[in-house]
Amino acid sequence: MKKMTMYMEQKEVKELLAPGHRACPGCGCALAVKLILRETGSNTIVVSATGCLETFTSPFMGSSWEVPWIHSLFENSPAIATGVLAALNAKGNPKGTKVVVISGDGGTYDIGMGSLSGMLERKDDILYICYDNEAYMNTGIQGSSATPFGADTTTTPVAGDSFGKMVPKKDLVAIALAHDAPYVATASISDPVELCKKVRKGIETPGPAVLLILTPCNLGWGFDPSETVELARKAVETGIFPIVEFKKGELISVKKIKPVPVEEYLKMQKRYQHLFKDDVFSEVLQAIQKSVDENILKYGLA
């Protein structure tokens, strides 16, 4: 907190996500977007796909956006952003306005993946930020391909032989790197200073940049709203959400951790409680820990 206070004192901050929006108490996405806009500043056009963010910031006859903002369909926010950028460039973009996409995991990992792939292939100078709450939360907590292994959602229910999501989530960092994106990073709302720095780097890097931010959802994950930041921190400390940074495909930084068992993270959430009620799920817990251990080894986190 002290580091954040010092950081904010060095900057003239204007809040560009107006208060009074309709996010749930303790919404990780709302916290992330507030930080993102502090760093982008007002000379920014934001494009967002359908999702939680669009829902809670733009009720009928209202808006919490203090920057130009465009709501796109689930599948095409990167394509819309490309069009915005082309229009700016056609006019010479005299003010150097930046284009930023802020979309959820549904619009990124699933429905918008093709459009994102096209944006990365074209090397458009756009910062793409995914706020990842690991399911379709505002429409009924349906699983997405960002939903993690073992998690209970309404479309990956615990019933019969099912223990929740039965396949791992996609690796968005690896997908972005496979497209030779010049800047690819992950960030956590538990470290606002680092998050803002990565937003800045993403904006300043020529060409496409991808920033993945884990945003805990108390509604879909099942935890007390007061624990949002602590849960985000625990995700980092266990290694289940590695904090990494790539420039031109090279790993340039990682957040070092003293790993704690992943169960400390899982037990905080209702969506994993079934794994602790029956010994039959012990192999699932072991598999989750194994994948976390692989993260730690892969990125040299410890």
PDB file of C-alpha atoms in Angstrom, residues 60-170:
ATOM      1  CA  PHE A  60     -29.550   2.352 -20.069  1.00  0.00           C
ATOM      2  CA  MET A  61     -29.169   6.143 -20.053  1.00  0.00           C
ATOM      3  CA  GLY A  62     -25.916   5.991 -18.106  1.00  0.00           C
ATOM      4  CA  SER A  63     -22.157   5.550 -18.478  1.00  0.00           C
ATOM      5  CA  SER A  64     -19.203   5.386 -16.120  1.00  0.00           C
ATOM      6  CA  TRP A  65     -16.686   6.005 -18.885  1.00  0.00           C
ATOM      7  CA  GLU A  66     -14.786   9.280 -18.806  1.00  0.00           C
ATOM      8  CA  VAL A  67     -12.942   8.361 -22.006  1.00  0.00           C
ATOM      9  CA  PRO A  68     -14.387   7.588 -25.452  1.00  0.00           C
ATOM     10  CA  TRP A  69     -15.693   4.032 -25.227  1.00  0.00           C
ATOM     11  CA  ILE A  70     -17.159   1.632 -27.774  1.00  0.00           C
ATOM     12  CA  HIS A  71     -19.101  -1.492 -26.944  1.00  0.00           C
ATOM     13  CA  SER A  72     -18.618  -4.258 -29.495  1.00  0.00           C
ATOM     14  CA  LEU A  73     -20.083  -7.705 -29.888  1.00  0.00           C
ATOM     15  CA  PHE A  74     -18.449 -10.593 -28.051  1.00  0.00           C
ATOM     16  CA  GLU A  75     -16.507 -11.680 -31.088  1.00  0.00           C
ATOM     17  CA  ASN A  76     -15.069  -8.551 -32.611  1.00  0.00           C
ATOM     18  CA  SER A  77     -13.558  -6.068 -30.164  1.00  0.00           C
ATOM     19  CA  PRO A  78     -10.052  -6.428 -31.728  1.00  0.00           C
ATOM     20  CA  ALA A  79     -11.492  -5.859 -35.213  1.00  0.00           C
ATOM     21  CA  ILE A  80     -13.419  -2.799 -34.012  1.00  0.00           C
ATOM     22  CA  ALA A  81     -10.241  -1.485 -32.391  1.00  0.00           C
ATOM     23  CA  THR A  82      -8.387  -1.956 -35.665  1.00  0.00           C
ATOM     24  CA  GLY A  83     -11.048   0.131 -37.393  1.00  0.00           C
ATOM     25  CA  VAL A  84     -10.759   2.875 -34.769  1.00  0.00           C
ATOM     26  CA  LEU A  85      -6.992   2.914 -35.202  1.00  0.00           C
ATOM     27  CA  ALA A  86      -7.294   3.065 -38.992  1.00  0.00           C
ATOM     28  CA  ALA A  87      -9.676   6.017 -38.718  1.00  0.00           C
ATOM     29  CA  LEU A  88      -7.291   7.840 -36.378  1.00  0.00           C
ATOM     30  CA  ASN A  89      -4.378   7.214 -38.706  1.00  0.00           C
ATOM     31  CA  ALA A  90      -6.392   8.363 -41.719  1.00  0.00           C
ATOM     32  CA  LYS A  91      -6.846  11.677 -39.929  1.00  0.00           C
ATOM     33  CA  GLY A  92      -3.160  11.837 -39.053  1.00  0.00           C
ATOM     34  CA  ASN A  93      -3.867  11.153 -35.365  1.00  0.00           C
ATOM     35  CA  PRO A  94      -2.441  14.569 -34.384  1.00  0.00           C
ATOM     36  CA  LYS A  95      -2.924  14.014 -30.650  1.00  0.00           C
ATOM     37  CA  GLY A  96      -1.362  10.537 -30.653  1.00  0.00           C
ATOM     38  CA  THR A  97      -4.528   8.946 -29.299  1.00  0.00           C
ATOM     39  CA  LYS A  98      -4.062   5.367 -28.150  1.00  0.00           C
ATOM     40  CA  VAL A  99      -6.475   2.502 -28.709  1.00  0.00           C
ATOM     41  CA  VAL A 100      -6.998  -0.017 -25.928  1.00  0.00           C
ATOM     42  CA  VAL A 101      -9.213  -3.095 -25.834  1.00  0.00           C
ATOM     43  CA  ILE A 102     -10.487  -4.209 -22.418  1.00  0.00           C
ATOM     44  CA  SER A 103     -12.461  -7.437 -22.701  1.00  0.00           C
ATOM     45  CA  GLY A 104     -13.222 -10.447 -20.548  1.00  0.00           C
ATOM     46  CA  ASP A 105     -12.175 -14.044 -20.934  1.00  0.00           C
ATOM     47  CA  GLY A 106     -15.291 -14.961 -22.906  1.00  0.00           C
ATOM     48  CA  GLY A 107     -14.543 -12.324 -25.508  1.00  0.00           C
ATOM     49  CA  THR A 108     -10.867 -13.266 -25.486  1.00  0.00           C
ATOM     50  CA  TYR A 109     -10.321 -16.989 -24.960  1.00  0.00           C
ATOM     51  CA  ASP A 110     -13.515 -18.122 -26.695  1.00  0.00           C
ATOM     52  CA  ILE A 111     -15.730 -16.020 -28.928  1.00  0.00           C
ATOM     53  CA  GLY A 112     -13.216 -13.312 -29.813  1.00  0.00           C
ATOM     54  CA  MET A 113     -10.156 -15.520 -30.280  1.00  0.00           C
ATOM     55  CA  GLY A 114     -10.269 -15.380 -34.078  1.00  0.00           C
ATOM     56  CA  SER A 115     -10.540 -11.619 -34.097  1.00  0.00           C
ATOM     57  CA  LEU A 116      -7.698 -11.304 -31.584  1.00  0.00           C
ATOM     58  CA  SER A 117      -5.549 -13.579 -33.722  1.00  0.00           C
ATOM     59  CA  GLY A 118      -6.166 -11.307 -36.703  1.00  0.00           C
ATOM     60  CA  MET A 119      -5.231  -8.193 -34.751  1.00  0.00           C
ATOM     61  CA  LEU A 120      -1.991  -9.789 -33.578  1.00  0.00           C
ATOM     62  CA  GLU A 121      -1.177 -11.017 -37.079  1.00  0.00           C
ATOM     63  CA  ARG A 122      -1.683  -7.537 -38.564  1.00  0.00           C
ATOM     64  CA  LYS A 123       0.631  -6.066 -35.906  1.00  0.00           C
ATOM     65  CA  ASP A 124      -1.851  -3.323 -35.135  1.00  0.00           C
ATOM     66  CA  ASP A 125      -0.590  -0.817 -32.589  1.00  0.00           C
ATOM     67  CA  ILE A 126      -3.196  -1.692 -29.960  1.00  0.00           C
ATOM     68  CA  LEU A 127      -2.977  -2.678 -26.302  1.00  0.00           C
ATOM     69  CA  TYR A 128      -5.260  -5.654 -25.685  1.00  0.00           C
ATOM     70  CA  ILE A 129      -6.137  -6.249 -22.029  1.00  0.00           C
ATOM     71  CA  CYS A 130      -8.063  -9.303 -20.883  1.00  0.00           C
ATOM     72  CA  TYR A 131      -9.694  -9.118 -17.471  1.00  0.00           C
ATOM     73  CA  ASP A 132      -9.916 -12.793 -16.657  1.00  0.00           C
ATOM     74  CA  ASN A 133     -12.602 -13.841 -14.164  1.00  0.00           C
ATOM     75  CA  GLU A 134     -12.541 -17.351 -15.585  1.00  0.00           C
ATOM     76  CA  ALA A 135     -16.190 -17.752 -16.658  1.00  0.00           C
ATOM     77  CA  TYR A 136     -19.210 -15.974 -18.135  1.00  0.00           C
ATOM     78  CA  MET A 137     -20.206 -14.373 -14.860  1.00  0.00           C
ATOM     79  CA  ASN A 138     -22.932 -11.882 -15.728  1.00  0.00           C
ATOM     80  CA  THR A 139     -24.996 -14.398 -17.698  1.00  0.00           C
ATOM     81  CA  GLY A 140     -25.098 -17.182 -15.133  1.00  0.00           C
ATOM     82  CA  ILE A 141     -21.544 -18.357 -14.380  1.00  0.00           C
ATOM     83  CA  GLN A 142     -21.136 -20.552 -17.431  1.00  0.00           C
ATOM     84  CA  GLY A 143     -17.685 -22.008 -17.960  1.00  0.00           C
ATOM     85  CA  SER A 144     -15.315 -20.538 -20.546  1.00  0.00           C
ATOM     86  CA  SER A 145     -12.074 -21.941 -21.888  1.00  0.00           C
ATOM     87  CA  ALA A 146     -10.407 -19.791 -19.236  1.00  0.00           C
ATOM     88  CA  THR A 147     -12.197 -21.705 -16.487  1.00  0.00           C
ATOM     89  CA  PRO A 148      -9.549 -23.668 -14.606  1.00  0.00           C
ATOM     90  CA  PHE A 149      -9.322 -27.411 -14.128  1.00  0.00           C
ATOM     91  CA  GLY A 150     -11.582 -28.684 -11.354  1.00  0.00           C
ATOM     92  CA  ALA A 151     -13.726 -25.535 -11.023  1.00  0.00           C
ATOM     93  CA  ASP A 152     -17.481 -25.853 -10.615  1.00  0.00           C
ATOM     94  CA  THR A 153     -19.623 -23.706 -12.927  1.00  0.00           C
ATOM     95  CA  THR A 154     -23.176 -24.041 -14.195  1.00  0.00           C
ATOM     96  CA  THR A 155     -21.937 -25.677 -17.399  1.00  0.00           C
ATOM     97  CA  THR A 156     -19.157 -27.678 -15.743  1.00  0.00           C
ATOM     98  CA  PRO A 157     -21.165 -28.928 -12.766  1.00  0.00           C
ATOM     99  CA  VAL A 158     -20.061 -31.421 -10.160  1.00  0.00           C
ATOM    100  CA  ALA A 159     -22.327 -34.386 -10.799  1.00  0.00           C
ATOM    101  CA  GLY A 160     -21.827 -38.091 -11.362  1.00  0.00           C
ATOM    102  CA  ASP A 161     -18.329 -38.637 -12.675  1.00  0.00           C
ATOM    103  CA  SER A 162     -17.778 -34.918 -13.257  1.00  0.00           C
ATOM    104  CA  PHE A 163     -15.504 -33.026 -10.838  1.00  0.00           C
ATOM    105  CA  GLY A 164     -16.123 -29.641 -12.467  1.00  0.00           C
ATOM    106  CA  LYS A 165     -14.089 -28.382 -15.426  1.00  0.00           C
ATOM    107  CA  MET A 166     -12.378 -31.500 -16.698  1.00  0.00           C
ATOM    108  CA  VAL A 167      -9.780 -29.902 -18.988  1.00  0.00           C
ATOM    109  CA  PRO A 168      -7.204 -27.164 -18.241  1.00  0.00           C
ATOM    110  CA  LYS A 169      -7.714 -23.536 -19.238  1.00  0.00           C
ATOM    111  CA  LYS A 170      -6.062 -22.244 -22.384  1.00  0.00           C
TER     112      LYS A 170
END
